[in-house]
Structure formats: structure tokens, C-alpha cells
PDB file of C-alpha atoms in Angstrom:
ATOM      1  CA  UNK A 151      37.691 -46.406   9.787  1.00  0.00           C
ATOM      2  CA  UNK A 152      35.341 -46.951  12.791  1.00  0.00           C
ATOM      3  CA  UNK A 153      35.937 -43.334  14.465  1.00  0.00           C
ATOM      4  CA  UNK A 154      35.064 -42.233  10.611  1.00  0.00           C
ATOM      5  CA  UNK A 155      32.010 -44.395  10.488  1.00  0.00           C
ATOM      6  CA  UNK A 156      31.073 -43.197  13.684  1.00  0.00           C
ATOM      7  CA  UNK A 157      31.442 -39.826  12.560  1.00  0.00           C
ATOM      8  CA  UNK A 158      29.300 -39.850   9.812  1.00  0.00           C
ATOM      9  CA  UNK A 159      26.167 -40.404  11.187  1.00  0.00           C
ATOM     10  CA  UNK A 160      25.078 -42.637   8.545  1.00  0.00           C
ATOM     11  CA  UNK A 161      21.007 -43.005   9.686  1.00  0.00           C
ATOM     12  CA  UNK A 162      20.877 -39.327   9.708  1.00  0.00           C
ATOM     13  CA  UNK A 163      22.597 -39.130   6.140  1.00  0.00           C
ATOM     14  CA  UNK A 164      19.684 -41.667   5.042  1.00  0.00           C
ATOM     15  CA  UNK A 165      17.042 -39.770   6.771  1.00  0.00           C
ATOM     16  CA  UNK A 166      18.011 -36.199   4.475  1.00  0.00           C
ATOM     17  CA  UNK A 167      18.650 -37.927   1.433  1.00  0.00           C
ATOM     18  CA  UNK A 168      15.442 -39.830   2.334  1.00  0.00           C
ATOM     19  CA  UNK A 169      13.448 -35.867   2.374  1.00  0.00           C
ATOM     20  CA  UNK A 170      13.690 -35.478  -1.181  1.00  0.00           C
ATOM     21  CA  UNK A 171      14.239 -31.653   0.021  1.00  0.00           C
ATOM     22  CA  UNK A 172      16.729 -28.887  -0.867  1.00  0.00           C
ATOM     23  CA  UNK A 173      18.669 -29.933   2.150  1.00  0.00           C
ATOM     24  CA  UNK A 174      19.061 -33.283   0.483  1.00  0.00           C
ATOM     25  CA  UNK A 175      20.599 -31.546  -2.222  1.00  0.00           C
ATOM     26  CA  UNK A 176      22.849 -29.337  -0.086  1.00  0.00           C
ATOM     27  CA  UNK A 177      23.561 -32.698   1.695  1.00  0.00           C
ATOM     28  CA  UNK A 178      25.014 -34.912  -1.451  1.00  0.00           C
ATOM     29  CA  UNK A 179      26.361 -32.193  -3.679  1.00  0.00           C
ATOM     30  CA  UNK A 180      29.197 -31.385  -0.054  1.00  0.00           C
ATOM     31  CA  UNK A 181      29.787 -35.064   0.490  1.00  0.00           C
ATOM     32  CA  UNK A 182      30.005 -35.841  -3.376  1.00  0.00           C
ATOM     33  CA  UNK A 183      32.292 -32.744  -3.514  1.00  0.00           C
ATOM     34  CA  UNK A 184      34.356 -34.116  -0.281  1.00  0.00           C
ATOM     35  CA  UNK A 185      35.355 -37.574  -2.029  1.00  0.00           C
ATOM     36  CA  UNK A 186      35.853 -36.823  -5.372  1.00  0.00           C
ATOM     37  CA  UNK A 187      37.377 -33.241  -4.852  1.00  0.00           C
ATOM     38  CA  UNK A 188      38.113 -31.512  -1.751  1.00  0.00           C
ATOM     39  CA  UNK A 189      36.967 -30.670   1.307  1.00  0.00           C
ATOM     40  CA  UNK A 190      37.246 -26.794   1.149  1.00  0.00           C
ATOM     41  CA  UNK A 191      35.612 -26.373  -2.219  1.00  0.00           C
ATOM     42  CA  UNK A 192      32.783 -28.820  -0.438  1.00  0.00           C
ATOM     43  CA  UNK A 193      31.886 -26.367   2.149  1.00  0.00           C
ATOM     44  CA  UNK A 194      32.597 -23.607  -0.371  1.00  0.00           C
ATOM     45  CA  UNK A 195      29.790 -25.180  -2.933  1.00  0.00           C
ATOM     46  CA  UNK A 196      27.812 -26.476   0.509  1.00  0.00           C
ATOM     47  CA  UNK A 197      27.487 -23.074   1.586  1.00  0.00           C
ATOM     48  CA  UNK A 198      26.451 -21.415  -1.153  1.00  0.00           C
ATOM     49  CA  UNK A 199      23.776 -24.102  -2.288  1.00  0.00           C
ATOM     50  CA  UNK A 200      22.253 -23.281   1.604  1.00  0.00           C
ATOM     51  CA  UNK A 201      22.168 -19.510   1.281  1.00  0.00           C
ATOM     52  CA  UNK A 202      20.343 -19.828  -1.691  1.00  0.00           C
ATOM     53  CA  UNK A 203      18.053 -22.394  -0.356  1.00  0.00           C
ATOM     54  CA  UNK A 204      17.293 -20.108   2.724  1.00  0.00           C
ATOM     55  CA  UNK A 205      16.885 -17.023   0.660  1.00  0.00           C
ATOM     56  CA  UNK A 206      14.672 -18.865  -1.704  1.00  0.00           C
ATOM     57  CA  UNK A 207      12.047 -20.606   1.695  1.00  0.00           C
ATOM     58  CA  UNK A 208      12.847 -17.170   2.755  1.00  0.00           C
ATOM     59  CA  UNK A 209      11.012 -15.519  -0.098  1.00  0.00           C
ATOM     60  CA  UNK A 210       7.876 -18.151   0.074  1.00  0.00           C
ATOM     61  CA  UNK A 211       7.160 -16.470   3.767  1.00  0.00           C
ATOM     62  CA  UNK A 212       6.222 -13.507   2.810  1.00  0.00           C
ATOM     63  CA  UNK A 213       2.250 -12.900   2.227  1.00  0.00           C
ATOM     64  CA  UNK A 214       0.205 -10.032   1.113  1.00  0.00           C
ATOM     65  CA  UNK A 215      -3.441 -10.445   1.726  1.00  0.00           C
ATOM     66  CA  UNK A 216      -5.989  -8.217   0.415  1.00  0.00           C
ATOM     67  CA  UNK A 217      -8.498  -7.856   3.187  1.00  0.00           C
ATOM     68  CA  UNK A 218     -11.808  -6.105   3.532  1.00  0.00           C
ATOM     69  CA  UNK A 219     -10.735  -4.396   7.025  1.00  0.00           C
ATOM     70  CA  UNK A 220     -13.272  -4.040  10.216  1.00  0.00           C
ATOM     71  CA  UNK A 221     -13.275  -3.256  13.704  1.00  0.00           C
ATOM     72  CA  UNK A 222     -15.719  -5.350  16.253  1.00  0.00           C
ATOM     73  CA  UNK A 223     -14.738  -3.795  19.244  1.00  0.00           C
ATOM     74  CA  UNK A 224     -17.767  -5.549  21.575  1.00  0.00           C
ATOM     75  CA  UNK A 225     -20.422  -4.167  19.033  1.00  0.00           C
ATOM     76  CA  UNK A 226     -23.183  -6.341  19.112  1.00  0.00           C
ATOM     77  CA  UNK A 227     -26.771  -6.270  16.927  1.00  0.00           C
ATOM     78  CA  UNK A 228     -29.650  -5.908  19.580  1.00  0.00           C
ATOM     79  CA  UNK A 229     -30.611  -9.836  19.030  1.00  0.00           C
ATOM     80  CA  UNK A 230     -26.769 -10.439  20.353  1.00  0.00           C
ATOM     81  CA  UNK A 231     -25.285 -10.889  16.997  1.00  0.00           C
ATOM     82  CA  UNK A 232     -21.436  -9.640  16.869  1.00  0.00           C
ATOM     83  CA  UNK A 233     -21.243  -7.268  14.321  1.00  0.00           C
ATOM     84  CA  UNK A 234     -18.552  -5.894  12.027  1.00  0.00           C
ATOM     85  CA  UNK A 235     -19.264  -1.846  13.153  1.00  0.00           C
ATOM     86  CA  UNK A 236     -16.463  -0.574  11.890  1.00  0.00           C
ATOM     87  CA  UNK A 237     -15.522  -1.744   7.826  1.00  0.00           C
ATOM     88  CA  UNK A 238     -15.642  -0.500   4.120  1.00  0.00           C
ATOM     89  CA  UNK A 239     -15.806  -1.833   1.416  1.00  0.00           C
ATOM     90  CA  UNK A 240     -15.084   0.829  -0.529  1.00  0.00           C
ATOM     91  CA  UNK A 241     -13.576   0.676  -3.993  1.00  0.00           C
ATOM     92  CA  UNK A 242     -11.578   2.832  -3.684  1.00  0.00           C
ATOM     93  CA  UNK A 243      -9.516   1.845  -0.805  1.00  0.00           C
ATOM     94  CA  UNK A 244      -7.820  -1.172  -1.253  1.00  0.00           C
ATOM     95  CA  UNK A 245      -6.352  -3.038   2.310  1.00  0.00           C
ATOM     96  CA  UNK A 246      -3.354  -5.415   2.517  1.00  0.00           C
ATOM     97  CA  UNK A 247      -2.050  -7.061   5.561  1.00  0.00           C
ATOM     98  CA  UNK A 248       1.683  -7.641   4.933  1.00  0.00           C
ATOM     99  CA  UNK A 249       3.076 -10.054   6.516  1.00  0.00           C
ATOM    100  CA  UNK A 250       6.920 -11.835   6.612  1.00  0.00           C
ATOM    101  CA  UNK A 251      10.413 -10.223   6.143  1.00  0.00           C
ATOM    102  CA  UNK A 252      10.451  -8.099   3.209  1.00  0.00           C
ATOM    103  CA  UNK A 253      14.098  -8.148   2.152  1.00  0.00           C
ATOM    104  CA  UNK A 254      15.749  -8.272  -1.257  1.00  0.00           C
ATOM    105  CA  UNK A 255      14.713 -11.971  -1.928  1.00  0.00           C
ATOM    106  CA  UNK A 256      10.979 -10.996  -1.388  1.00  0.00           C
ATOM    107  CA  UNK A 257      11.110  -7.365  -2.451  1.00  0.00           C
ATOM    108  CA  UNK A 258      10.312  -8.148  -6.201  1.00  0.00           C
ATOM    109  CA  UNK A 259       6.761 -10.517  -4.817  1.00  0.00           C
ATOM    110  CA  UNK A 260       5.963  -7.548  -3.139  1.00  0.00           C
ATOM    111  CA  UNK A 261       5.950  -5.052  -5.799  1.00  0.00           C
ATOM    112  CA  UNK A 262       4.282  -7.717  -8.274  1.00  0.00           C
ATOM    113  CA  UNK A 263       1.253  -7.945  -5.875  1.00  0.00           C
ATOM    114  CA  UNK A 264       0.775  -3.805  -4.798  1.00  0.00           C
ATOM    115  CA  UNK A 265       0.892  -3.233  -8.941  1.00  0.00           C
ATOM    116  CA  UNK A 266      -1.627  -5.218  -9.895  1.00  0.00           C
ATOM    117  CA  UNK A 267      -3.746  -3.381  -6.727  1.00  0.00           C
ATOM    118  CA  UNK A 268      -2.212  -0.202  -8.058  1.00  0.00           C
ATOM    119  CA  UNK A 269      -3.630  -0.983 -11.774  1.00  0.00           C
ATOM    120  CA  UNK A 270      -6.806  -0.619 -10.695  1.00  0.00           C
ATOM    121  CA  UNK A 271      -6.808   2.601  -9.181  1.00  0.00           C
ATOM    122  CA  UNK A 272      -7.764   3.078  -5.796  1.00  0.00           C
ATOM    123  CA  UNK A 273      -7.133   6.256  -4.485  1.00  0.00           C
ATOM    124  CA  UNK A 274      -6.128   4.558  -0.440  1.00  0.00           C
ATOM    125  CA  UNK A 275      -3.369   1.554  -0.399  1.00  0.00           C
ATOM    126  CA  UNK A 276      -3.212   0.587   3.455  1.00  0.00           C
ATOM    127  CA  UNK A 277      -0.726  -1.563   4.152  1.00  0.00           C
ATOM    128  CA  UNK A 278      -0.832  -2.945   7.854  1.00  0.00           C
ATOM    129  CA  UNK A 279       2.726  -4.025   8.697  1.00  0.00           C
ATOM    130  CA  UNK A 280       2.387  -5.244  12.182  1.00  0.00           C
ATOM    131  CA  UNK A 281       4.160  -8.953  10.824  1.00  0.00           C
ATOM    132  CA  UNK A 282       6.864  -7.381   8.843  1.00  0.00           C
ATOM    133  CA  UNK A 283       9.719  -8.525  10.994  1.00  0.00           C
ATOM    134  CA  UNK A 284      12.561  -7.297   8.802  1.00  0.00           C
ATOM    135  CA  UNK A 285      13.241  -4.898   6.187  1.00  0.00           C
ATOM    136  CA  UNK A 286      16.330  -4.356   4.205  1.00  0.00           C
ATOM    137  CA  UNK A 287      17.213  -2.021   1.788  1.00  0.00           C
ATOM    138  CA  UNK A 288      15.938  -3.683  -1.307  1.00  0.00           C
ATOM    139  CA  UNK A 289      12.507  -3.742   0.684  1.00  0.00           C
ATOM    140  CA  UNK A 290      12.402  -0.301   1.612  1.00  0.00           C
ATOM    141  CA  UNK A 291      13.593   1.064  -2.062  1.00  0.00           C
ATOM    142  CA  UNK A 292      10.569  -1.058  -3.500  1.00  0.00           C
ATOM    143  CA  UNK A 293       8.497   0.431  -0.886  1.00  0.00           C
ATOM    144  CA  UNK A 294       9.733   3.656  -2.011  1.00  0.00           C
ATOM    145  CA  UNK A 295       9.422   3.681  -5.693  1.00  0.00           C
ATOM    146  CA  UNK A 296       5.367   2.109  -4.822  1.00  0.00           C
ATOM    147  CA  UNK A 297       5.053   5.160  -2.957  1.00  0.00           C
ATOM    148  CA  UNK A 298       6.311   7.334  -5.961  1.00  0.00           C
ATOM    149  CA  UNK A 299       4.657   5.758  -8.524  1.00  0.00           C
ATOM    150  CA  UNK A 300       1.090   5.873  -6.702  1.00  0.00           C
ATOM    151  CA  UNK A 301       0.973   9.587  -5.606  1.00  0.00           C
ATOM    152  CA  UNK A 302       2.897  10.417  -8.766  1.00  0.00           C
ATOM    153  CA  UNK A 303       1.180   8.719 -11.420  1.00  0.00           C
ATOM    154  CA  UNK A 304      -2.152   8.360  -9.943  1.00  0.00           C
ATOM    155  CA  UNK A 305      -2.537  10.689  -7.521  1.00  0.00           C
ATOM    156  CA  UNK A 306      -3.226   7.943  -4.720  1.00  0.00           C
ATOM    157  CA  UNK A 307      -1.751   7.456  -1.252  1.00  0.00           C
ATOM    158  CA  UNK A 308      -0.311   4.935   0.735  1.00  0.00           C
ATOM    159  CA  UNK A 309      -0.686   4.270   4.439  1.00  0.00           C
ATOM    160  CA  UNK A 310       1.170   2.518   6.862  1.00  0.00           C
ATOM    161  CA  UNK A 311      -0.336   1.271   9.934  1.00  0.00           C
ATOM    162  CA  UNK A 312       0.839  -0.668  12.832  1.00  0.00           C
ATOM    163  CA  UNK A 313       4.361  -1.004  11.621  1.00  0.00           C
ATOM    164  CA  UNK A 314       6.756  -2.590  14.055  1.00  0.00           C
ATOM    165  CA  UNK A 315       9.764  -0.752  15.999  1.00  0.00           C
ATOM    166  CA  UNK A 316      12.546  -1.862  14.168  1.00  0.00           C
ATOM    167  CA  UNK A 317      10.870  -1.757  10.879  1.00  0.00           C
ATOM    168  CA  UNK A 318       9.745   1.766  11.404  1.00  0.00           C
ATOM    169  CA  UNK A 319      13.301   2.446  12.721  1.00  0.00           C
ATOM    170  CA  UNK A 320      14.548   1.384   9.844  1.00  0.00           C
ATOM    171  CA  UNK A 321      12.110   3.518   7.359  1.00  0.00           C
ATOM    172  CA  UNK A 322      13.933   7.041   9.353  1.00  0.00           C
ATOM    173  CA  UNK A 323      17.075   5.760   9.004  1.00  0.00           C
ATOM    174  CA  UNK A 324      16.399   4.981   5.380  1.00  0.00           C
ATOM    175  CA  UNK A 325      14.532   7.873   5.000  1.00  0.00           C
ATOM    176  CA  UNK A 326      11.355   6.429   3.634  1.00  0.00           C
ATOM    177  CA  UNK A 327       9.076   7.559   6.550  1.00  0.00           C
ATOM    178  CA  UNK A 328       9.906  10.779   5.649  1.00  0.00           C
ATOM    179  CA  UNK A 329       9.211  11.042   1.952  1.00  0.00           C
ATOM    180  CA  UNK A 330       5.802   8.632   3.384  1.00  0.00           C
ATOM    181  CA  UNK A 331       5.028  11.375   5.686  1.00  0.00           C
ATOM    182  CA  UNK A 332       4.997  10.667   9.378  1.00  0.00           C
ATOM    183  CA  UNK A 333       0.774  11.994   9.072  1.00  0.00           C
ATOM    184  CA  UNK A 334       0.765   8.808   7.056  1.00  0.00           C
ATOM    185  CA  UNK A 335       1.565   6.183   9.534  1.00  0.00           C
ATOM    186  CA  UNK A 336      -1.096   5.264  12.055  1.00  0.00           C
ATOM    187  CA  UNK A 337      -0.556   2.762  15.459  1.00  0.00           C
ATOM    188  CA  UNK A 338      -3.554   0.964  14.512  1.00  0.00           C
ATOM    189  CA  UNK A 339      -5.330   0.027  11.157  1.00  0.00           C
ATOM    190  CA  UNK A 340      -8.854   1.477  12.218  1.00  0.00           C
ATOM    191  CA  UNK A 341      -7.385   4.617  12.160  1.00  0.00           C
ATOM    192  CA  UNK A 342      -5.387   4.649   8.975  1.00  0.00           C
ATOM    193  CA  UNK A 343      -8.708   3.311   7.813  1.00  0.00           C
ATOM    194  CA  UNK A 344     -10.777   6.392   8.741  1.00  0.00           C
ATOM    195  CA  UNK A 345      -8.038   8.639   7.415  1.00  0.00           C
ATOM    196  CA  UNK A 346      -8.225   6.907   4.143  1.00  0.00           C
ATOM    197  CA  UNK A 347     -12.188   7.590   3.522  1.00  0.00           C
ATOM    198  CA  UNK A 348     -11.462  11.242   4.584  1.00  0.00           C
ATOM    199  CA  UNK A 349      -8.924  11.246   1.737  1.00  0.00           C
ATOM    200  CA  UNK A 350     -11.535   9.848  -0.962  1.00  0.00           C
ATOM    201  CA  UNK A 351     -14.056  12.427  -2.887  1.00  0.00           C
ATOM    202  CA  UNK A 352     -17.360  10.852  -2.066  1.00  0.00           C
ATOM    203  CA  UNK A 353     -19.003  12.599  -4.972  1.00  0.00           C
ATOM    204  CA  UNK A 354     -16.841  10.838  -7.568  1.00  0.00           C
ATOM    205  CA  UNK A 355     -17.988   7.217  -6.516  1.00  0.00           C
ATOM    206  CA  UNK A 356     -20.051   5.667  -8.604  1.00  0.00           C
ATOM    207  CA  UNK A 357     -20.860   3.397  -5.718  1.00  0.00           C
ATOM    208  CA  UNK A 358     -22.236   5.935  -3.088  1.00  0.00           C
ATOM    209  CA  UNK A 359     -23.840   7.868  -5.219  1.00  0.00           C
ATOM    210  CA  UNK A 360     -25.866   5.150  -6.918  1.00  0.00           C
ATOM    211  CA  UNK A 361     -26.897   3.217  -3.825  1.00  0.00           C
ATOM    212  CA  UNK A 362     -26.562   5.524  -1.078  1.00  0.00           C
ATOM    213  CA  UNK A 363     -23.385   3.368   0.573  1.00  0.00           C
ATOM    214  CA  UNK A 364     -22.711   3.980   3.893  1.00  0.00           C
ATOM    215  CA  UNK A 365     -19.371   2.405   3.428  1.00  0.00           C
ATOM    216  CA  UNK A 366     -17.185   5.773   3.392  1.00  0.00           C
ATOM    217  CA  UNK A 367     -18.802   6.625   6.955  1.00  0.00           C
ATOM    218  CA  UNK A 368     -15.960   8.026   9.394  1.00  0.00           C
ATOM    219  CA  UNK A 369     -16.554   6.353  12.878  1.00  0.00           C
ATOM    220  CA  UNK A 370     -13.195   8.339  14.523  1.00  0.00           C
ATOM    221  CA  UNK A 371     -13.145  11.470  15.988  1.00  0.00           C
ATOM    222  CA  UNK A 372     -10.287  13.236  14.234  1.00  0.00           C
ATOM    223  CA  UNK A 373      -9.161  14.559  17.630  1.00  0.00           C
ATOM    224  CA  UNK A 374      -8.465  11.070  18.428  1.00  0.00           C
ATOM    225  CA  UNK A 375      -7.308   9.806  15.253  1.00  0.00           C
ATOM    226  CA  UNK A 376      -4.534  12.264  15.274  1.00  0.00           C
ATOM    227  CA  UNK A 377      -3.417  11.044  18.797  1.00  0.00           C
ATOM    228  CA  UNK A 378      -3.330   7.443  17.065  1.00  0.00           C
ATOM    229  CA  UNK A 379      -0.828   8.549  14.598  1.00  0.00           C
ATOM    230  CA  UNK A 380       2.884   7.419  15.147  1.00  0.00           C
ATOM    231  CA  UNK A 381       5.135   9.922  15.297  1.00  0.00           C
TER     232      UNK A 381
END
């Protein structure tokens, strides 16, 4: 009874229960499961109660921020002011930084937050990946069918920029960077911005043409735009 006791580790039982937290749950549904059952269908239950816990935190990382995107590189107003030089706020283009692993427990948050973007009907989705860590194939067949659905339905397309080596490794294997387009993935979001307004038929926004925006301005020599792209 006292190596049992021992074993236990009664203050750090307290302390779980104590959390109020899913672990607390995991945590009294195996011991319960241990003394009035057995121990294998404990660690059974135990195990399965934490894999859905984990998928479910899992699920909460994942963010996708719309973001008005700009590039500062030193640029400076002439009273020393840093200024945003390269941005748009085009409508048109709409920008999401993506960030998390987009796996199966995610994938359906995802699509929920590009459709609502894709409602409105920009012609430019640019998704900057750099802080995807991991995608499975749920993630990537989401991916895919946004893809689809934008160029087929709308006639938009979607950009991928800074996406990370095992991600984009992943997207070949998969086959999604192919049916992307490898001319549609850039090393770095300035560029897969100035693609984008290339893409977009100035003449057709309301926008420019009523005040004269600026905002669709390309500030990247083709030349070395193309150099930018990841092959």
C-alpha cells in the first residue's frame, strides 16, 4: 500500500484535477476506468480521450489573417518618417497570412475562412505560408478543391508565397503544386504581390478609375520577380 501510494503521485493528481482542463478529464475518466473496470480498457479509453484532445488544441492553432500586405524595406518620407512603399489595398486582391499546421483537424477552418474571402470576389487570393509547419492530405485536398473552385467558378487565382520546404515538398508529392502552377509560387510575398496586380484588369476597377488609385502600381522589375519565383 505505501509503494502504491508512493506511486500515485497524489499532489500531482490534485494539481490536474485542480486545472479544470481536458487533461483533467483524460486524467479521471483512466483512473475511474482503472478501479471500477480494468486497466487495459483505461489506457484504451485514456488514449483515445487524449488524441482527441490534441487534435481538437491542435485545430485552435491554426490562424488565417487577412492582412493589407507592404514592404518597408528602409524607405523613409524625407522628414524621416518610415513609410509603407510597397502595399495595396486593392479590392481585388485579398492577402492572408496562414499560419499553424493545416491537417485534417484544421482543414475544414481553413476552407470556412478562404470562402467567405472567395464570396466576395477578388480576382488575387495570396496566401503566405511561411508558418504552415505541416500539411497532410486532408489539408492539401482542401487546398486543392479552393484552388478549383476559384479559377473555375470565378475565374480568380491563388498564390502561394513563402511556403516552407517540407510543406512545398509535400504539395509535388501530392501533386498540388502542379495543378497550382509552379509560376504561382513566389519565395517572398512582395513578389507574389506584384504578380497579383499584373494579373488584375485595371480598367474594370471601380476604385482606380474613380479616384485615380495608385494602389495597383508594380514596384518589381519582372526580370527580377521571375528570379523570386520558387521553382
Amino acid at each position: 500500500m505505501v509503494v502504491a501510494y508512493n506511486m500515485s503521485e497524489i499532489k500531482s493528481f490534485s494539481h490536474i484535477l485542480k486545472l479544470k482542463t481536458a487533461d483533467s478529464l483524460v486524467l479521471a475518466t483512466t483512473f475511474l476506468l482503472t478501479v471500477f473496470v480494468n486497466l487495459t480498457t483505461a489506457v484504451q479509453f485514456g488514449l483515445l480521450l487524449a488524441a482527441i484532445s490534441f487534435i481538437k488544441r491542435m485545430s485552435e492553432v491554426l490562424e488565417v489573417e487577412k492582412v493589407h500586405p507592404y514592404w518597408a524595406k528602409d524607405d523613409y518620407n524625407s522628414n524621416g518618417t518610415k513609410q509603407a512603399r510597397y502595399g495595396t489595398r486593392c479590392p481585388r486582391i485579398s492577402f492572408f497570412t496562414v499560419a499553424g499546421p493545416l491537417f485534417f483537424g484544421a482543414a475544414d477552418k481553413f476552407e470556412s475562412i478562404l470562402t467567405q474571402s472567395i464570396n466576395k470576389r477578388p480576382n488575387v487570393i495570396i496566401l503566405k505560408m511561411k508558418y504552415v509547419s505541416f500539411l497532410d492530405a486532408t489539408g492539401a485536398e482542401n487546398l486543392r478543391s479552393l484552388v478549383n473552385d476559384f479559377k473555375n467558378n470565378i475565374g480568380g487565382t491563388i498564390l502561394l508565397s513563402e511556403v516552407n520546404k517540407d510543406v512545398l515538398e509535400f504539395m509535388k508529392v501530392s501533386g498540388l503544386y502542379h495543378e497550382i502552377g509552379a509560376e504561382n509560387f513566389f519565395s517572398e510575398s512582395k513578389y507574389a504581390v506584384d504578380y497579383g496586380l499584373q494579373l488584375i484588369e485595371r480598367e474594370k476597377c471601380l476604385k482606380c478609375s474613380r479616384t485615380n488609385s495608385k494602389s495597383c502600381a508594380v514596384f518589381t522589375h519582372s526580370s527580377e520577380m521571375d528570379e523570386q519565383q520558387i521553382s
